């Protein structure tokens, strides 16, 4: 595999990690806010700011996910089954584009809905594992290529 592609994969993976961590932080801020700022019916200014930050973070995360998985797919580093399994971990993030579902999710997040919150945490854990596995793969590939070059001499 070309070293420039490996570098791109590493950079996109680091970017995705950053956005996943930001999403995690935004979710925690939203759900650990005082009760007044979590009331889904009143929606204080602070609650609106938290929801807006969470929505922006979801958008950034989705963009990074699409870039990263496209790069992995075209490079051939990642098996289709792995990419498909990862898609089922993050597909719920696409629903934030639908205004009605986004409002439902906002309500559920403000009330600390266990099912939706656990889905986010499952996505966070799986993303960390998925990115780490891809990093291991291209480090092994890089070492194998270096070893092959060394053996040719």
Short mmCIF file of N, CA and C in Angstrom, two decimals:
data_model
loop_
_atom_site.label_atom_id
_atom_site.label_comp_id
_atom_site.label_asym_id
_atom_site.label_seq_id
_atom_site.Cartn_x
_atom_site.Cartn_y
_atom_site.Cartn_z
N UNK A 1 0.85 -1.18 0.00
CA UNK A 1 0.00 0.00 0.00
C UNK A 1 0.89 1.23 0.00
N UNK A 2 0.50 2.21 -0.75
CA UNK A 2 1.23 3.46 -0.88
C UNK A 2 1.28 4.19 0.47
N UNK A 3 2.45 4.74 0.78
CA UNK A 3 2.61 5.42 2.07
C UNK A 3 1.75 6.68 2.17
N UNK A 4 1.46 7.32 1.03
CA UNK A 4 0.60 8.51 1.08
C UNK A 4 -0.83 8.12 1.46
N UNK A 5 -1.28 6.97 1.00
CA UNK A 5 -2.61 6.48 1.38
C UNK A 5 -2.63 6.12 2.86
N UNK A 6 -1.57 5.49 3.33
CA UNK A 6 -1.49 5.17 4.76
C UNK A 6 -1.53 6.43 5.60
N UNK A 7 -0.84 7.45 5.15
CA UNK A 7 -0.83 8.73 5.87
C UNK A 7 -2.24 9.34 5.89
N UNK A 8 -2.92 9.29 4.75
CA UNK A 8 -4.29 9.82 4.67
C UNK A 8 -5.22 9.05 5.62
N UNK A 9 -5.07 7.73 5.64
CA UNK A 9 -5.90 6.91 6.53
C UNK A 9 -5.63 7.29 7.98
N UNK A 10 -4.36 7.45 8.31
CA UNK A 10 -4.00 7.83 9.68
C UNK A 10 -4.59 9.20 10.03
N UNK A 11 -4.48 10.16 9.13
CA UNK A 11 -5.00 11.51 9.39
C UNK A 11 -6.52 11.49 9.52
N UNK A 12 -7.20 10.79 8.61
CA UNK A 12 -8.66 10.70 8.69
C UNK A 12 -9.10 9.97 9.96
N UNK A 13 -8.36 8.95 10.35
CA UNK A 13 -8.67 8.24 11.59
C UNK A 13 -8.49 9.13 12.81
N UNK A 14 -7.43 9.93 12.80
CA UNK A 14 -7.20 10.86 13.91
C UNK A 14 -8.30 11.92 13.96
N UNK A 15 -8.72 12.38 12.79
CA UNK A 15 -9.80 13.36 12.71
C UNK A 15 -11.10 12.77 13.25
N UNK A 16 -11.38 11.53 12.85
CA UNK A 16 -12.59 10.87 13.33
C UNK A 16 -12.55 10.69 14.84
N UNK A 17 -11.41 10.28 15.37
CA UNK A 17 -11.27 10.15 16.82
C UNK A 17 -11.59 11.46 17.52
N UNK A 18 -11.06 12.54 16.97
CA UNK A 18 -11.29 13.86 17.53
C UNK A 18 -12.78 14.21 17.55
N UNK A 19 -13.46 13.96 16.44
CA UNK A 19 -14.88 14.28 16.36
C UNK A 19 -15.74 13.36 17.23
N UNK A 20 -15.35 12.11 17.34
CA UNK A 20 -16.08 11.19 18.22
C UNK A 20 -15.93 11.64 19.67
N UNK A 21 -14.72 12.03 20.05
CA UNK A 21 -14.51 12.54 21.42
C UNK A 21 -15.27 13.83 21.67
N UNK A 22 -15.35 14.69 20.66
CA UNK A 22 -16.12 15.92 20.80
C UNK A 22 -17.60 15.61 20.97
N UNK A 23 -18.10 14.66 20.20
CA UNK A 23 -19.50 14.26 20.31
C UNK A 23 -19.78 13.70 21.71
N UNK A 24 -18.85 12.91 22.20
CA UNK A 24 -18.97 12.34 23.54
C UNK A 24 -19.04 13.46 24.59
N UNK A 25 -18.19 14.45 24.44
CA UNK A 25 -18.16 15.58 25.37
C UNK A 25 -19.47 16.37 25.31
N UNK A 26 -19.99 16.60 24.10
CA UNK A 26 -21.24 17.34 23.95
C UNK A 26 -22.41 16.57 24.56
N UNK A 27 -22.43 15.27 24.39
CA UNK A 27 -23.49 14.45 24.97
C UNK A 27 -23.43 14.51 26.50
N UNK A 28 -22.24 14.41 27.05
CA UNK A 28 -22.09 14.49 28.51
C UNK A 28 -22.51 15.85 29.04
N UNK A 29 -22.13 16.92 28.35
CA UNK A 29 -22.54 18.25 28.80
C UNK A 29 -24.05 18.39 28.78
N UNK A 30 -24.68 17.87 27.75
CA UNK A 30 -26.13 17.95 27.64
C UNK A 30 -26.80 17.17 28.76
N UNK A 31 -26.33 15.97 29.00
CA UNK A 31 -27.01 15.11 29.96
C UNK A 31 -26.62 15.36 31.41
N UNK A 32 -25.54 16.08 31.63
CA UNK A 32 -25.15 16.40 33.01
C UNK A 32 -25.50 17.84 33.39
N UNK A 33 -26.26 18.48 32.55
CA UNK A 33 -26.70 19.85 32.85
C UNK A 33 -27.71 19.79 34.00
N UNK A 34 -27.90 20.91 34.70
CA UNK A 34 -28.91 20.95 35.76
C UNK A 34 -30.30 20.62 35.20
N UNK A 35 -31.19 20.23 36.09
CA UNK A 35 -32.52 19.80 35.68
C UNK A 35 -33.23 20.86 34.83
N UNK A 36 -33.12 22.10 35.21
CA UNK A 36 -33.79 23.18 34.47
C UNK A 36 -33.34 23.19 33.00
N UNK A 37 -32.05 22.95 32.78
CA UNK A 37 -31.51 22.97 31.42
C UNK A 37 -31.73 21.65 30.68
N UNK A 38 -32.33 20.69 31.34
CA UNK A 38 -32.66 19.42 30.69
C UNK A 38 -34.16 19.24 30.53
N UNK A 39 -34.94 20.20 30.92
CA UNK A 39 -36.38 20.09 30.79
C UNK A 39 -36.74 20.17 29.31
N UNK A 40 -37.26 19.08 28.74
CA UNK A 40 -37.50 19.06 27.29
C UNK A 40 -38.67 19.94 26.85
N UNK A 41 -39.49 20.38 27.80
CA UNK A 41 -40.66 21.18 27.44
C UNK A 41 -40.38 22.67 27.51
N UNK A 42 -39.51 23.07 28.40
CA UNK A 42 -39.20 24.50 28.55
C UNK A 42 -38.07 24.92 27.61
N UNK A 43 -37.04 24.11 27.53
CA UNK A 43 -35.87 24.36 26.67
C UNK A 43 -35.27 25.75 26.91
N UNK A 44 -34.53 25.83 27.98
CA UNK A 44 -33.84 27.07 28.33
C UNK A 44 -32.82 27.42 27.25
N UNK A 45 -32.29 28.63 27.33
CA UNK A 45 -31.25 29.04 26.36
C UNK A 45 -30.05 28.11 26.42
N UNK A 46 -29.69 27.71 27.63
CA UNK A 46 -28.54 26.81 27.80
C UNK A 46 -28.83 25.45 27.16
N UNK A 47 -30.05 24.96 27.32
CA UNK A 47 -30.42 23.68 26.69
C UNK A 47 -30.35 23.79 25.18
N UNK A 48 -30.81 24.91 24.65
CA UNK A 48 -30.76 25.12 23.19
C UNK A 48 -29.32 25.16 22.70
N UNK A 49 -28.44 25.79 23.48
CA UNK A 49 -27.02 25.83 23.11
C UNK A 49 -26.42 24.44 23.13
N UNK A 50 -26.75 23.66 24.16
CA UNK A 50 -26.25 22.28 24.24
C UNK A 50 -26.73 21.45 23.06
N UNK A 51 -28.01 21.59 22.72
CA UNK A 51 -28.56 20.83 21.60
C UNK A 51 -27.93 21.25 20.27
N UNK A 52 -27.72 22.54 20.11
CA UNK A 52 -27.09 23.03 18.88
C UNK A 52 -25.66 22.51 18.77
N UNK A 53 -24.92 22.54 19.87
CA UNK A 53 -23.55 22.03 19.86
C UNK A 53 -23.53 20.54 19.56
N UNK A 54 -24.48 19.79 20.11
CA UNK A 54 -24.56 18.36 19.85
C UNK A 54 -24.87 18.10 18.38
N UNK A 55 -25.80 18.84 17.82
CA UNK A 55 -26.14 18.67 16.41
C UNK A 55 -24.96 18.98 15.49
N UNK A 56 -24.22 20.04 15.81
CA UNK A 56 -23.03 20.36 15.01
C UNK A 56 -21.99 19.27 15.13
N UNK A 57 -21.85 18.74 16.32
CA UNK A 57 -20.88 17.68 16.54
C UNK A 57 -21.27 16.41 15.78
N UNK A 58 -22.57 16.11 15.73
CA UNK A 58 -23.05 14.95 14.96
C UNK A 58 -22.72 15.16 13.49
N UNK A 59 -22.96 16.35 12.96
CA UNK A 59 -22.67 16.63 11.56
C UNK A 59 -21.19 16.45 11.24
N UNK A 60 -20.32 16.98 12.11
CA UNK A 60 -18.88 16.84 11.90
C UNK A 60 -18.48 15.36 11.94
N UNK A 61 -19.06 14.65 12.86
CA UNK A 61 -18.74 13.23 13.02
C UNK A 61 -19.17 12.44 11.79
N UNK A 62 -20.36 12.73 11.27
CA UNK A 62 -20.85 12.03 10.08
C UNK A 62 -19.94 12.33 8.88
N UNK A 63 -19.55 13.58 8.71
CA UNK A 63 -18.64 13.92 7.61
C UNK A 63 -17.32 13.17 7.73
N UNK A 64 -16.76 13.12 8.94
CA UNK A 64 -15.50 12.41 9.16
C UNK A 64 -15.68 10.90 8.95
N UNK A 65 -16.81 10.36 9.38
CA UNK A 65 -17.09 8.94 9.18
C UNK A 65 -17.13 8.59 7.70
N UNK A 66 -17.81 9.41 6.93
CA UNK A 66 -17.93 9.14 5.50
C UNK A 66 -16.57 9.22 4.81
N UNK A 67 -15.77 10.21 5.16
CA UNK A 67 -14.43 10.34 4.56
C UNK A 67 -13.55 9.15 4.93
N UNK A 68 -13.57 8.79 6.20
CA UNK A 68 -12.72 7.71 6.69
C UNK A 68 -13.11 6.37 6.08
N UNK A 69 -14.40 6.06 6.10
CA UNK A 69 -14.83 4.76 5.57
C UNK A 69 -14.65 4.69 4.06
N UNK A 70 -14.82 5.82 3.37
CA UNK A 70 -14.59 5.82 1.91
C UNK A 70 -13.12 5.54 1.62
N UNK A 71 -12.25 6.15 2.38
CA UNK A 71 -10.82 5.93 2.19
C UNK A 71 -10.43 4.49 2.49
N UNK A 72 -11.00 3.93 3.56
CA UNK A 72 -10.72 2.54 3.90
C UNK A 72 -11.24 1.60 2.81
N UNK A 73 -12.41 1.91 2.30
CA UNK A 73 -13.01 1.08 1.26
C UNK A 73 -12.18 1.09 -0.02
N UNK A 74 -11.75 2.25 -0.45
CA UNK A 74 -10.98 2.35 -1.69
C UNK A 74 -9.57 1.79 -1.54
N UNK A 75 -9.02 1.85 -0.33
CA UNK A 75 -7.66 1.35 -0.13
C UNK A 75 -7.61 -0.17 -0.07
N UNK A 76 -8.75 -0.79 0.26
CA UNK A 76 -8.78 -2.24 0.38
C UNK A 76 -8.23 -2.74 1.70
N UNK A 77 -7.94 -1.83 2.60
CA UNK A 77 -7.38 -2.20 3.90
C UNK A 77 -8.43 -2.86 4.79
N UNK A 78 -9.64 -2.44 4.65
CA UNK A 78 -10.72 -2.90 5.52
C UNK A 78 -11.68 -3.78 4.73
N UNK A 79 -12.05 -4.89 5.33
CA UNK A 79 -12.99 -5.82 4.67
C UNK A 79 -14.39 -5.20 4.63
N UNK A 80 -15.14 -5.58 3.61
CA UNK A 80 -16.50 -5.04 3.45
C UNK A 80 -17.37 -5.38 4.65
N UNK A 81 -17.18 -6.55 5.22
CA UNK A 81 -17.98 -6.95 6.39
C UNK A 81 -17.70 -6.04 7.57
N UNK A 82 -16.44 -5.66 7.74
CA UNK A 82 -16.07 -4.75 8.83
C UNK A 82 -16.73 -3.39 8.64
N UNK A 83 -16.65 -2.88 7.41
CA UNK A 83 -17.27 -1.59 7.11
C UNK A 83 -18.78 -1.64 7.29
N UNK A 84 -19.37 -2.75 6.88
CA UNK A 84 -20.81 -2.93 7.01
C UNK A 84 -21.22 -2.97 8.48
N UNK A 85 -20.45 -3.68 9.29
CA UNK A 85 -20.73 -3.76 10.74
C UNK A 85 -20.60 -2.39 11.38
N UNK A 86 -19.60 -1.64 10.95
CA UNK A 86 -19.40 -0.29 11.52
C UNK A 86 -20.54 0.64 11.11
N UNK A 87 -21.04 0.46 9.88
CA UNK A 87 -22.16 1.28 9.43
C UNK A 87 -23.36 1.13 10.36
N UNK A 88 -23.63 -0.08 10.81
CA UNK A 88 -24.76 -0.30 11.70
C UNK A 88 -24.55 0.30 13.08
N UNK A 89 -23.32 0.66 13.39
CA UNK A 89 -23.05 1.34 14.66
C UNK A 89 -23.35 2.84 14.56
N UNK A 90 -23.13 3.41 13.39
CA UNK A 90 -23.30 4.87 13.28
C UNK A 90 -24.47 5.31 12.42
N UNK A 91 -25.24 4.38 11.87
CA UNK A 91 -26.34 4.77 10.98
C UNK A 91 -27.39 5.64 11.67
N UNK A 92 -27.55 5.51 12.99
CA UNK A 92 -28.53 6.33 13.69
C UNK A 92 -28.17 7.82 13.66
N UNK A 93 -26.90 8.14 13.44
CA UNK A 93 -26.48 9.54 13.37
C UNK A 93 -27.06 10.24 12.14
N UNK A 94 -27.33 9.47 11.08
CA UNK A 94 -27.92 10.06 9.87
C UNK A 94 -29.34 10.56 10.13
N UNK A 95 -29.99 10.00 11.12
CA UNK A 95 -31.36 10.40 11.43
C UNK A 95 -31.44 11.81 12.02
N UNK A 96 -30.31 12.34 12.43
CA UNK A 96 -30.29 13.72 12.96
C UNK A 96 -30.56 14.73 11.85
N UNK A 97 -30.51 14.31 10.59
CA UNK A 97 -30.80 15.22 9.48
C UNK A 97 -32.30 15.46 9.32
N UNK A 98 -33.10 14.53 9.81
CA UNK A 98 -34.55 14.66 9.74
C UNK A 98 -35.01 15.49 10.94
N UNK A 99 -35.66 16.62 10.68
CA UNK A 99 -36.07 17.54 11.75
C UNK A 99 -36.96 16.88 12.79
N UNK A 100 -37.91 16.09 12.35
CA UNK A 100 -38.85 15.47 13.29
C UNK A 100 -38.13 14.48 14.19
N UNK A 101 -37.31 13.64 13.60
CA UNK A 101 -36.56 12.66 14.39
C UNK A 101 -35.55 13.36 15.29
N UNK A 102 -34.93 14.43 14.78
CA UNK A 102 -33.96 15.17 15.59
C UNK A 102 -34.65 15.75 16.83
N UNK A 103 -35.87 16.25 16.68
CA UNK A 103 -36.61 16.78 17.83
C UNK A 103 -36.95 15.66 18.82
N UNK A 104 -37.31 14.50 18.28
CA UNK A 104 -37.59 13.36 19.15
C UNK A 104 -36.33 12.95 19.91
N UNK A 105 -35.21 12.88 19.19
CA UNK A 105 -33.94 12.52 19.83
C UNK A 105 -33.53 13.56 20.87
N UNK A 106 -33.75 14.83 20.56
CA UNK A 106 -33.43 15.89 21.52
C UNK A 106 -34.23 15.69 22.80
N UNK A 107 -35.50 15.41 22.65
CA UNK A 107 -36.36 15.16 23.81
C UNK A 107 -35.83 13.98 24.62
N UNK A 108 -35.50 12.90 23.92
CA UNK A 108 -35.01 11.69 24.58
C UNK A 108 -33.67 11.92 25.26
N UNK A 109 -32.80 12.72 24.64
CA UNK A 109 -31.50 12.99 25.24
C UNK A 109 -31.62 13.89 26.47
N UNK A 110 -32.52 14.87 26.38
CA UNK A 110 -32.72 15.75 27.53
C UNK A 110 -33.31 15.00 28.72
N UNK A 111 -34.09 13.97 28.44
CA UNK A 111 -34.67 13.19 29.54
C UNK A 111 -33.78 12.00 29.91
N UNK A 112 -32.60 11.96 29.34
CA UNK A 112 -31.60 10.91 29.61
C UNK A 112 -32.14 9.52 29.28
N UNK A 113 -32.76 9.41 28.13
CA UNK A 113 -33.29 8.13 27.67
C UNK A 113 -32.17 7.11 27.61
N UNK A 114 -32.35 6.00 28.29
CA UNK A 114 -31.30 4.99 28.41
C UNK A 114 -30.98 4.34 27.07
N UNK A 115 -32.00 4.04 26.30
CA UNK A 115 -31.78 3.34 25.03
C UNK A 115 -30.93 4.18 24.06
N UNK A 116 -31.29 5.45 23.88
CA UNK A 116 -30.55 6.30 22.96
C UNK A 116 -29.15 6.61 23.49
N UNK A 117 -29.07 6.86 24.78
CA UNK A 117 -27.76 7.14 25.38
C UNK A 117 -26.83 5.94 25.25
N UNK A 118 -27.36 4.75 25.46
CA UNK A 118 -26.52 3.55 25.33
C UNK A 118 -26.10 3.34 23.88
N UNK A 119 -26.95 3.74 22.94
CA UNK A 119 -26.58 3.63 21.53
C UNK A 119 -25.40 4.54 21.21
N UNK A 120 -25.40 5.75 21.77
CA UNK A 120 -24.26 6.65 21.61
C UNK A 120 -23.00 6.04 22.21
N UNK A 121 -23.11 5.52 23.42
CA UNK A 121 -21.93 4.97 24.09
C UNK A 121 -21.40 3.72 23.38
N UNK A 122 -22.31 2.93 22.84
CA UNK A 122 -21.90 1.78 22.04
C UNK A 122 -21.14 2.25 20.79
N UNK A 123 -21.63 3.32 20.17
CA UNK A 123 -20.95 3.90 19.00
C UNK A 123 -19.57 4.41 19.39
N UNK A 124 -19.45 5.08 20.54
CA UNK A 124 -18.15 5.59 20.97
C UNK A 124 -17.15 4.46 21.17
N UNK A 125 -17.56 3.41 21.87
CA UNK A 125 -16.67 2.27 22.12
C UNK A 125 -16.27 1.57 20.81
N UNK A 126 -17.24 1.32 19.97
CA UNK A 126 -16.98 0.62 18.72
C UNK A 126 -16.07 1.44 17.82
N UNK A 127 -16.28 2.76 17.79
CA UNK A 127 -15.44 3.64 16.96
C UNK A 127 -13.99 3.58 17.40
N UNK A 128 -13.78 3.64 18.71
CA UNK A 128 -12.41 3.57 19.23
C UNK A 128 -11.75 2.26 18.84
N UNK A 129 -12.48 1.15 18.98
CA UNK A 129 -11.95 -0.17 18.62
C UNK A 129 -11.70 -0.27 17.12
N UNK A 130 -12.65 0.21 16.34
CA UNK A 130 -12.55 0.13 14.89
C UNK A 130 -11.33 0.90 14.38
N UNK A 131 -11.16 2.11 14.85
CA UNK A 131 -10.02 2.94 14.42
C UNK A 131 -8.71 2.31 14.87
N UNK A 132 -8.68 1.81 16.09
CA UNK A 132 -7.46 1.15 16.60
C UNK A 132 -7.11 -0.08 15.76
N UNK A 133 -8.12 -0.86 15.37
CA UNK A 133 -7.87 -2.04 14.53
C UNK A 133 -7.31 -1.65 13.17
N UNK A 134 -7.84 -0.58 12.59
CA UNK A 134 -7.34 -0.13 11.29
C UNK A 134 -5.90 0.37 11.41
N UNK A 135 -5.61 1.07 12.51
CA UNK A 135 -4.24 1.55 12.73
C UNK A 135 -3.27 0.37 12.84
N UNK A 136 -3.69 -0.67 13.55
CA UNK A 136 -2.84 -1.86 13.67
C UNK A 136 -2.58 -2.48 12.30
N UNK A 137 -3.64 -2.54 11.48
CA UNK A 137 -3.49 -3.14 10.15
C UNK A 137 -2.48 -2.38 9.30
N UNK A 138 -2.61 -1.05 9.24
CA UNK A 138 -1.68 -0.36 8.35
C UNK A 138 -0.29 -0.22 8.96
N UNK A 139 -0.14 -0.36 10.27
CA UNK A 139 1.20 -0.41 10.86
C UNK A 139 1.86 -1.74 10.49
N UNK A 140 1.08 -2.81 10.53
CA UNK A 140 1.61 -4.12 10.13
C UNK A 140 1.99 -4.10 8.66
N UNK A 141 1.13 -3.52 7.82
CA UNK A 141 1.43 -3.41 6.40
C UNK A 141 2.69 -2.59 6.16
N UNK A 142 2.83 -1.49 6.89
CA UNK A 142 4.00 -0.63 6.73
C UNK A 142 5.26 -1.39 7.14
N UNK A 143 5.18 -2.15 8.22
CA UNK A 143 6.34 -2.93 8.67
C UNK A 143 6.68 -4.03 7.66
N UNK A 144 5.64 -4.68 7.11
CA UNK A 144 5.87 -5.72 6.11
C UNK A 144 6.54 -5.15 4.86
N UNK A 145 6.08 -3.98 4.42
CA UNK A 145 6.67 -3.35 3.24
C UNK A 145 8.12 -2.93 3.50
N UNK A 146 8.38 -2.42 4.69
CA UNK A 146 9.75 -2.03 5.05
C UNK A 146 10.64 -3.26 5.08
N UNK A 147 10.12 -4.35 5.64
CA UNK A 147 10.88 -5.59 5.72
C UNK A 147 11.16 -6.14 4.32
N UNK A 148 10.18 -6.07 3.42
CA UNK A 148 10.38 -6.54 2.05
C UNK A 148 11.44 -5.72 1.34
N UNK A 149 11.43 -4.41 1.53
CA UNK A 149 12.45 -3.54 0.92
C UNK A 149 13.83 -3.87 1.47
N UNK A 150 13.89 -4.13 2.76
CA UNK A 150 15.17 -4.45 3.41
C UNK A 150 15.70 -5.79 2.90
N UNK A 151 14.82 -6.76 2.72
CA UNK A 151 15.24 -8.07 2.24
C UNK A 151 15.69 -8.07 0.79
N UNK A 152 15.19 -7.13 -0.02
CA UNK A 152 15.59 -7.04 -1.42
C UNK A 152 17.02 -6.56 -1.56
N UNK A 153 17.52 -5.87 -0.58
CA UNK A 153 18.88 -5.34 -0.65
C UNK A 153 19.83 -6.43 -0.48
#
